[in-house]
Coordinates of C-alpha atoms in Angstrom, one line a residue:
X28 CA 0.0 0.0 0.0
X29 CA 1.1 3.5 -0.9
X30 CA 0.5 6.9 0.5
X31 CA -0.9 9.4 -2.0
X32 CA -1.0 13.2 -1.6
X33 CA -3.5 15.3 -3.5
X34 CA -3.4 19.1 -3.4
X35 CA -1.8 22.2 -4.8
X36 CA 1.9 22.5 -5.4
X37 CA 2.6 24.3 -2.1
X38 CA 0.9 21.6 -0.1
X39 CA 2.4 18.6 -1.9
X40 CA 6.0 19.9 -2.0
X41 CA 6.9 18.9 1.6
X42 CA 5.5 15.4 1.1
X43 CA 7.5 15.0 -2.1
X44 CA 10.7 16.1 -0.3
X45 CA 10.0 13.6 2.5
X46 CA 10.0 10.7 -0.1
X47 CA 6.4 10.1 -0.9
X48 CA 6.3 9.1 -4.5
X49 CA 2.6 9.3 -5.4
X50 CA 2.0 13.1 -5.6
X51 CA -1.0 14.4 -7.4
X52 CA -0.9 18.2 -8.0
X53 CA -4.3 19.6 -8.8
X54 CA -5.0 23.1 -9.8
X55 CA -8.4 22.6 -11.5
X56 CA -11.2 20.3 -10.3
X57 CA -9.7 17.7 -7.9
X58 CA -12.7 15.4 -8.1
X59 CA -11.3 13.4 -11.0
X60 CA -8.0 13.0 -9.2
X61 CA -9.7 11.8 -6.1
X62 CA -11.8 9.3 -8.0
X63 CA -8.7 7.9 -9.8
X64 CA -6.7 7.7 -6.6
X65 CA -9.5 6.0 -4.7
X66 CA -9.9 3.3 -7.5
X67 CA -6.1 2.6 -7.5
X68 CA -5.6 -0.7 -5.5
X69 CA -2.1 0.4 -4.6
X70 CA -3.3 3.5 -2.7
X71 CA -4.0 2.9 0.9
X72 CA -4.1 6.4 2.4
X73 CA -4.9 9.7 0.7
X74 CA -3.6 12.9 2.3
X75 CA -5.1 16.2 1.3
X76 CA -5.6 19.7 2.7
X77 CA -8.7 21.5 3.7
X78 CA -8.6 23.9 0.7
X79 CA -8.6 21.0 -1.7
X80 CA -11.5 19.3 0.1
X81 CA -13.5 22.5 -0.1
X82 CA -13.1 22.5 -3.9
X83 CA -14.8 19.1 -4.2
X84 CA -18.3 18.7 -5.3
X85 CA -20.7 17.4 -2.6
X86 CA -21.0 13.9 -4.0
X87 CA -17.2 13.4 -4.2
X88 CA -16.7 14.9 -0.8
X89 CA -19.2 12.5 0.7
X90 CA -17.5 9.5 -1.0
X91 CA -14.1 10.6 0.3
X92 CA -15.4 11.1 3.8
X93 CA -17.2 7.7 3.8
X94 CA -14.0 6.0 2.7
X95 CA -12.3 6.8 6.0

């Protein structure tokens, strides 16, 4: 299982420097990135920030929150 980080460049930079390899930088609509990461069998934990979560549509946000 891998860690994945989804967010803007400023948020993901520190995680990339710490050695996490699965970095998904999103500047547009992050819903597509979340769906892809959640369907990836290799991804065990998704890390994101509050600003990225706020940009999700309601249905995707509920899916992400239920997956915890």
